[in-house]
């Protein structure tokens, strides 16, 4: 099976993303030449391991969003210090999106910037979280509110890691894959797994290369994410990220429809792709409160100009600020949330 290699073109911060079976075995070829030792940041339950001849140690972080915290960064950093990790060494993030976000932020902060190589082990990690240099942790007021743009030195997407992925994790990944469908119109389900992941990476790499720090176009990668982040928090993370993104894109479609940005056919297309083709859930859990969701969305990172969403329309998916609350109510009504 051929491997796919995608370049994320960011001048002196450019790097390769390699996708394929067994690619993590090539890890040593992707470590910075200056690295004399490595710290692997991972979790106990990751059923995928890597071989490394470089002197290394492993730091385990807890499972669950509550461990995506500054306290975890402190614990990891203490382990870096004990192991004697220097700025010319390397951190390796091995796990899902939560692990690569945390490992990336720990590396960004350690000695004001130490190299990180990401080895995502979930579909969400491979198609989205580990690519593009967004790293960070949560605080009580919201997800990923503290963090840094810190590009990895390389990303190795070893599809062998996906063999043991629980169905729910696969569904979550498909939520992000469906997002790329709406950004490009590509029929990603027609591709075999490595080619599909590689195409998603390519789409994201182009967007990131054009707007690394999200001063404009990169925001489209947050399609469906405004409601998704609010749903994740208000359901106490009962809904996983990708599941919430799928529902969030349906909400964004209803909102765009209420605003007159898309017609009935385009709204129906969202259901056809997300529910019928990708098999994802599209119903907002009845346990969440509409008012709480709206309040959380007001505090979204994108909400610089009032309630702000990434919405479909005649020009494709784009950022839309100053959305009046009445349109949100119309969208919630259409989705039958009391
Ligand atoms: N996951 C959104 C981004 O990387 O910009």
Short mmCIF file of C-alpha atoms and ligand atoms in Angstrom, two decimals:
data_model
loop_
_atom_site.label_atom_id
_atom_site.label_comp_id
_atom_site.label_asym_id
_atom_site.label_seq_id
_atom_site.Cartn_x
_atom_site.Cartn_y
_atom_site.Cartn_z
CA UNK A 1 0.00 0.00 0.00
CA UNK A 2 1.43 3.40 -0.90
CA UNK A 3 2.00 6.04 1.71
CA UNK A 4 0.80 9.58 1.19
CA UNK A 5 3.02 12.54 2.05
CA UNK A 6 1.51 16.00 2.38
CA UNK A 7 3.52 19.17 2.94
CA UNK A 8 2.09 21.82 5.24
CA UNK A 9 3.73 24.84 3.59
CA UNK A 10 4.57 27.39 6.28
CA UNK A 11 7.98 28.76 5.23
CA UNK A 12 10.56 27.79 7.90
CA UNK A 13 7.83 26.03 9.88
CA UNK A 14 6.86 23.70 7.01
CA UNK A 15 6.50 20.01 7.80
CA UNK A 16 5.35 16.70 6.40
CA UNK A 17 2.27 14.71 7.28
CA UNK A 18 2.72 11.07 6.29
CA UNK A 19 -0.34 8.81 6.05
CA UNK A 20 -0.26 5.03 5.60
CA UNK A 21 0.08 1.62 7.15
CA UNK A 22 3.17 1.30 9.39
CA UNK A 23 4.39 4.89 8.93
CA UNK A 24 5.08 5.32 12.67
CA UNK A 25 8.00 2.89 12.18
CA UNK A 26 9.72 5.72 10.30
CA UNK A 27 9.59 7.98 13.38
CA UNK A 28 13.36 8.25 13.82
CA UNK A 29 13.65 9.77 10.33
CA UNK A 30 11.36 12.61 11.38
CA UNK A 31 12.97 13.61 14.67
CA UNK A 32 14.97 16.85 14.79
CA UNK A 33 18.66 16.12 14.20
CA UNK A 34 19.52 17.92 17.45
CA UNK A 35 17.34 15.63 19.60
CA UNK A 36 19.32 13.50 22.06
CA UNK A 37 16.29 12.37 24.05
CA UNK A 38 12.52 12.29 23.80
CA UNK A 39 9.49 12.36 26.05
CA UNK A 40 6.45 10.46 24.80
CA UNK A 41 3.19 11.99 26.07
CA UNK A 42 0.38 9.45 25.87
CA UNK A 43 -2.43 7.76 27.81
CA UNK A 44 -2.59 4.36 29.45
CA UNK A 45 -5.41 3.09 27.24
CA UNK A 46 -3.81 3.87 23.85
CA UNK A 47 -3.60 0.43 22.20
CA UNK A 48 -0.77 1.41 19.90
CA UNK A 49 2.93 1.63 20.66
CA UNK A 50 6.02 3.01 18.96
CA UNK A 51 9.66 1.97 18.96
CA UNK A 52 12.36 4.48 19.70
CA UNK A 53 16.09 3.83 20.08
CA UNK A 54 16.72 7.39 21.33
CA UNK A 55 16.81 7.58 25.15
CA UNK A 56 13.25 8.34 26.16
CA UNK A 57 10.67 8.28 28.88
CA UNK A 58 6.89 8.12 28.79
CA UNK A 59 4.49 10.46 30.59
CA UNK A 60 0.89 9.29 30.96
CA UNK A 61 -1.96 11.76 31.16
CA UNK A 62 -5.47 10.99 32.42
CA UNK A 63 -8.47 10.08 30.27
CA UNK A 64 -11.23 12.63 29.85
CA UNK A 65 -11.59 16.34 29.14
CA UNK A 66 -11.06 17.19 32.81
CA UNK A 67 -7.39 16.30 32.29
CA UNK A 68 -7.04 18.77 29.42
CA UNK A 69 -5.93 21.33 31.96
CA UNK A 70 -3.12 23.62 33.06
CA UNK A 71 -2.54 21.25 35.94
CA UNK A 72 -1.74 18.47 33.45
CA UNK A 73 0.72 20.82 31.69
CA UNK A 74 2.41 21.41 35.04
CA UNK A 75 2.66 17.67 35.78
CA UNK A 76 4.07 16.97 32.30
CA UNK A 77 6.57 19.83 32.61
CA UNK A 78 7.79 18.49 35.94
CA UNK A 79 8.46 15.18 34.19
CA UNK A 80 10.33 17.03 31.42
CA UNK A 81 12.49 18.68 34.09
CA UNK A 82 13.17 15.39 35.92
CA UNK A 83 14.17 13.70 32.66
CA UNK A 84 16.42 16.63 31.67
CA UNK A 85 14.59 17.44 28.43
CA UNK A 86 16.29 20.37 26.70
CA UNK A 87 15.06 22.75 24.02
CA UNK A 88 16.95 20.80 21.35
CA UNK A 89 15.20 17.51 22.30
CA UNK A 90 11.75 16.39 21.23
CA UNK A 91 8.29 15.70 22.62
CA UNK A 92 6.18 13.01 20.95
CA UNK A 93 2.40 13.18 21.23
CA UNK A 94 0.91 9.68 20.86
CA UNK A 95 -2.87 9.49 21.12
CA UNK A 96 -6.11 11.19 20.18
CA UNK A 97 -6.81 14.88 19.75
CA UNK A 98 -6.77 15.57 23.46
CA UNK A 99 -3.29 14.05 23.81
CA UNK A 100 -1.80 15.83 20.79
CA UNK A 101 -3.33 19.19 21.91
CA UNK A 102 -1.85 18.78 25.40
CA UNK A 103 1.53 17.40 24.23
CA UNK A 104 1.74 20.23 21.68
CA UNK A 105 1.03 22.91 24.28
CA UNK A 106 3.48 21.38 26.77
CA UNK A 107 6.13 21.40 23.99
CA UNK A 108 5.25 24.97 22.97
CA UNK A 109 5.72 26.14 26.56
CA UNK A 110 8.74 24.04 27.55
CA UNK A 111 11.79 26.31 27.43
CA UNK A 112 9.60 28.61 25.27
CA UNK A 113 9.36 26.11 22.45
CA UNK A 114 10.59 22.52 22.02
CA UNK A 115 9.99 20.39 18.93
CA UNK A 116 6.98 18.08 18.87
CA UNK A 117 6.22 15.17 16.55
CA UNK A 118 2.59 14.11 16.58
CA UNK A 119 1.43 10.51 16.12
CA UNK A 120 -2.37 10.71 16.19
CA UNK A 121 -4.07 7.38 16.89
CA UNK A 122 -7.68 8.39 16.17
CA UNK A 123 -9.45 9.49 13.02
CA UNK A 124 -10.25 12.91 14.56
CA UNK A 125 -6.58 13.35 15.39
CA UNK A 126 -5.41 12.36 11.91
CA UNK A 127 -7.82 14.47 9.87
CA UNK A 128 -7.92 17.50 12.14
CA UNK A 129 -6.54 17.88 15.66
CA UNK A 130 -2.89 16.92 15.11
CA UNK A 131 -2.52 19.02 11.95
CA UNK A 132 -2.10 22.78 11.84
CA UNK A 133 -0.41 23.67 15.11
CA UNK A 134 -3.36 24.55 17.35
CA UNK A 135 -2.47 23.37 20.83
CA UNK A 136 -4.05 24.11 24.19
CA UNK A 137 -6.08 23.24 27.24
CA UNK A 138 -9.51 24.04 28.68
CA UNK A 139 -10.53 26.20 31.63
CA UNK A 140 -13.92 26.25 33.38
CA UNK A 141 -15.05 29.06 31.06
CA UNK A 142 -14.48 27.15 27.85
CA UNK A 143 -12.62 24.69 25.67
CA UNK A 144 -9.12 25.43 24.35
CA UNK A 145 -9.15 28.97 25.76
CA UNK A 146 -5.47 28.77 26.72
CA UNK A 147 -3.03 27.62 24.11
CA UNK A 148 -0.51 28.45 21.43
CA UNK A 149 0.00 28.04 17.72
CA UNK A 150 2.93 25.63 17.71
CA UNK A 151 3.54 23.69 14.54
CA UNK A 152 4.81 20.12 14.87
CA UNK A 153 8.03 19.00 13.16
CA UNK A 154 6.11 16.13 11.54
CA UNK A 155 2.83 14.25 11.84
CA UNK A 156 2.72 10.48 11.28
CA UNK A 157 -0.77 9.10 10.67
CA UNK A 158 -0.33 5.34 10.98
CA UNK A 159 -3.63 3.84 9.90
CA UNK A 160 -2.75 0.60 11.73
CA UNK A 161 -3.68 2.54 14.88
CA UNK A 162 -7.27 2.74 13.64
CA UNK A 163 -7.76 -1.05 13.59
CA UNK A 164 -8.72 -1.13 17.24
CA UNK A 165 -10.63 2.15 17.24
CA UNK A 166 -14.04 1.83 18.94
CA UNK A 167 -17.03 2.49 16.64
CA UNK A 168 -17.87 5.65 18.54
CA UNK A 169 -14.39 7.09 17.86
CA UNK A 170 -14.77 6.24 14.17
CA UNK A 171 -18.10 8.09 14.10
CA UNK A 172 -16.45 11.09 15.73
CA UNK A 173 -13.80 11.12 13.03
CA UNK A 174 -16.48 10.92 10.37
CA UNK A 175 -18.02 14.11 11.81
CA UNK A 176 -14.80 15.96 10.92
CA UNK A 177 -14.52 14.20 7.55
CA UNK A 178 -18.09 15.32 6.72
CA UNK A 179 -16.97 18.87 7.53
CA UNK A 180 -14.44 18.68 4.69
CA UNK A 181 -17.24 17.53 2.40
CA UNK A 182 -18.98 20.87 2.96
CA UNK A 183 -15.76 22.86 2.55
CA UNK A 184 -14.92 21.34 -0.83
CA UNK A 185 -17.81 19.21 -2.13
CA UNK A 186 -15.41 16.23 -2.38
CA UNK A 187 -16.96 12.76 -2.21
CA UNK A 188 -14.57 11.60 0.50
CA UNK A 189 -16.49 8.39 1.23
CA UNK A 190 -15.58 7.18 -2.26
CA UNK A 191 -11.88 7.03 -1.29
CA UNK A 192 -10.17 4.18 0.57
CA UNK A 193 -9.11 4.95 4.13
CA UNK A 194 -5.53 6.25 3.68
CA UNK A 195 -6.47 8.25 0.59
CA UNK A 196 -9.47 9.70 2.44
CA UNK A 197 -7.35 10.74 5.42
CA UNK A 198 -4.66 12.12 3.10
CA UNK A 199 -7.23 14.18 1.18
CA UNK A 200 -8.61 15.63 4.45
CA UNK A 201 -5.06 16.50 5.52
CA UNK A 202 -4.42 18.12 2.13
CA UNK A 203 -7.58 20.26 2.42
CA UNK A 204 -6.63 21.32 5.94
CA UNK A 205 -2.97 21.92 4.98
CA UNK A 206 -4.02 24.33 2.21
CA UNK A 207 -6.32 26.26 4.55
CA UNK A 208 -3.68 26.44 7.31
CA UNK A 209 -0.94 27.47 4.85
CA UNK A 210 -3.13 30.39 3.72
CA UNK A 211 -4.03 31.57 7.25
CA UNK A 212 -1.89 29.92 9.92
CA UNK A 213 -3.13 32.04 12.84
CA UNK A 214 -6.80 32.27 11.90
CA UNK A 215 -7.02 35.92 11.05
CA UNK A 216 -9.51 35.00 8.33
CA UNK A 217 -10.04 31.92 6.19
CA UNK A 218 -8.92 29.26 8.68
CA UNK A 219 -12.14 29.88 10.61
CA UNK A 220 -14.00 27.72 8.04
CA UNK A 221 -12.39 24.72 9.74
CA UNK A 222 -14.76 25.50 12.58
CA UNK A 223 -17.83 24.66 10.48
CA UNK A 224 -20.39 23.22 12.92
CA UNK A 225 -18.10 23.93 15.87
CA UNK A 226 -19.88 26.89 17.50
CA UNK A 227 -22.87 24.80 18.58
CA UNK A 228 -20.61 21.73 18.93
CA UNK A 229 -18.44 23.29 21.64
CA UNK A 230 -21.56 24.51 23.48
CA UNK A 231 -23.14 21.03 23.20
CA UNK A 232 -20.03 19.31 24.48
CA UNK A 233 -19.90 21.57 27.53
CA UNK A 234 -23.61 21.62 28.31
CA UNK A 235 -23.84 17.82 28.02
CA UNK A 236 -20.84 17.51 30.37
CA UNK A 237 -18.92 15.96 27.48
CA UNK A 238 -21.49 13.14 27.18
CA UNK A 239 -21.45 14.08 23.50
CA UNK A 240 -18.02 13.57 22.00
CA UNK A 241 -16.49 16.25 19.76
CA UNK A 242 -17.17 14.65 16.38
CA UNK A 243 -20.75 13.74 17.34
CA UNK A 244 -21.32 17.33 18.42
CA UNK A 245 -19.78 18.66 15.18
CA UNK A 246 -22.25 16.60 13.12
CA UNK A 247 -25.22 18.09 15.01
CA UNK A 248 -23.54 21.51 14.89
CA UNK A 249 -23.34 21.42 11.08
CA UNK A 250 -27.06 20.59 10.89
CA UNK A 251 -27.75 23.54 13.21
CA UNK A 252 -25.50 25.78 11.07
CA UNK A 253 -27.48 24.68 8.00
CA UNK A 254 -30.80 25.57 9.66
CA UNK A 255 -29.36 28.90 10.76
CA UNK A 256 -28.11 29.64 7.24
CA UNK A 257 -31.56 28.65 5.95
CA UNK A 258 -33.32 30.99 8.43
CA UNK A 259 -30.99 33.81 7.34
CA UNK A 260 -31.87 33.15 3.70
CA UNK A 261 -28.29 32.13 2.86
CA UNK A 262 -29.18 28.62 1.61
CA UNK A 263 -32.32 27.12 0.06
CA UNK A 264 -34.39 24.06 1.01
CA UNK A 265 -32.37 21.79 -1.28
CA UNK A 266 -29.06 22.76 0.31
CA UNK A 267 -30.52 22.26 3.79
CA UNK A 268 -31.78 18.82 2.73
CA UNK A 269 -28.30 18.06 1.32
CA UNK A 270 -26.84 18.51 4.82
CA UNK A 271 -29.20 15.81 6.16
CA UNK A 272 -28.44 13.59 3.17
CA UNK A 273 -24.68 13.78 3.70
CA UNK A 274 -24.42 13.86 7.50
CA UNK A 275 -27.27 11.52 8.48
CA UNK A 276 -27.80 9.32 5.43
CA UNK A 277 -24.30 8.94 3.94
CA UNK A 278 -22.09 9.32 7.02
CA UNK A 279 -24.65 7.73 9.38
CA UNK A 280 -24.22 10.39 12.05
CA UNK A 281 -26.74 11.55 14.65
CA UNK A 282 -28.42 14.89 13.89
CA UNK A 283 -30.67 15.41 16.94
CA UNK A 284 -29.83 17.83 19.76
CA UNK A 285 -30.13 15.90 23.05
CA UNK A 286 -33.28 17.02 24.83
CA UNK A 287 -31.36 17.22 28.11
CA UNK A 288 -29.59 20.42 27.05
CA UNK A 289 -31.10 23.85 27.55
CA UNK A 290 -31.47 26.23 24.62
CA UNK A 291 -30.72 29.31 26.73
CA UNK A 292 -27.55 27.74 28.11
CA UNK A 293 -26.44 26.88 24.56
CA UNK A 294 -27.02 30.45 23.36
CA UNK A 295 -25.11 31.85 26.33
CA UNK A 296 -22.18 29.51 25.69
CA UNK A 297 -22.17 30.44 21.99
CA UNK A 298 -21.98 34.14 22.92
CA UNK A 299 -18.69 33.35 24.66
CA UNK A 300 -17.23 31.41 21.73
CA UNK A 301 -13.68 32.46 20.74
CA UNK A 302 -14.98 33.56 17.31
CA UNK A 303 -17.67 35.82 18.85
CA UNK A 304 -15.77 39.08 18.40
CA UNK A 305 -18.71 40.73 16.63
CA UNK A 306 -21.74 39.41 18.55
CA UNK A 307 -23.00 35.87 17.93
CA UNK A 308 -20.68 34.57 15.22
CA UNK A 309 -20.98 31.41 13.14
CA UNK A 310 -19.37 29.68 10.20
CA UNK A 311 -22.21 29.42 7.69
CA UNK A 312 -22.84 28.03 4.24
CA UNK A 313 -24.06 30.39 1.54
CA UNK A 314 -23.71 31.49 -2.06
CA UNK A 315 -19.94 31.99 -1.61
CA UNK A 316 -19.50 28.66 0.16
CA UNK A 317 -18.76 28.33 3.85
CA UNK A 318 -17.67 31.61 5.51
CA UNK A 319 -17.64 33.42 8.83
CA UNK A 320 -20.76 35.48 9.64
CA UNK A 321 -20.87 37.83 12.63
CA UNK A 322 -23.67 39.80 14.30
CA UNK A 323 -26.31 37.07 13.98
CA UNK A 324 -29.54 38.09 15.74
CA UNK A 325 -30.80 35.74 18.42
CA UNK A 326 -34.21 35.32 16.74
CA UNK A 327 -32.56 33.35 13.93
CA UNK A 328 -31.00 30.99 16.46
CA UNK A 329 -34.48 30.37 17.89
CA UNK A 330 -35.79 29.61 14.40
CA UNK A 331 -33.00 27.07 13.91
CA UNK A 332 -33.63 25.46 17.32
CA UNK A 333 -37.38 25.35 16.56
CA UNK A 334 -36.66 23.64 13.25
CA UNK A 335 -34.57 21.06 15.13
CA UNK A 336 -37.44 20.67 17.62
CA UNK A 337 -35.41 21.59 20.70
CA UNK A 338 -37.96 22.83 23.28
N1 LIG B 1 -9.65 22.47 14.19
C1 LIG B 1 -9.70 23.76 13.63
C2 LIG B 1 -8.36 24.30 13.23
O1 LIG B 1 -7.38 23.61 13.32
O2 LIG B 1 -8.28 25.43 12.83
#
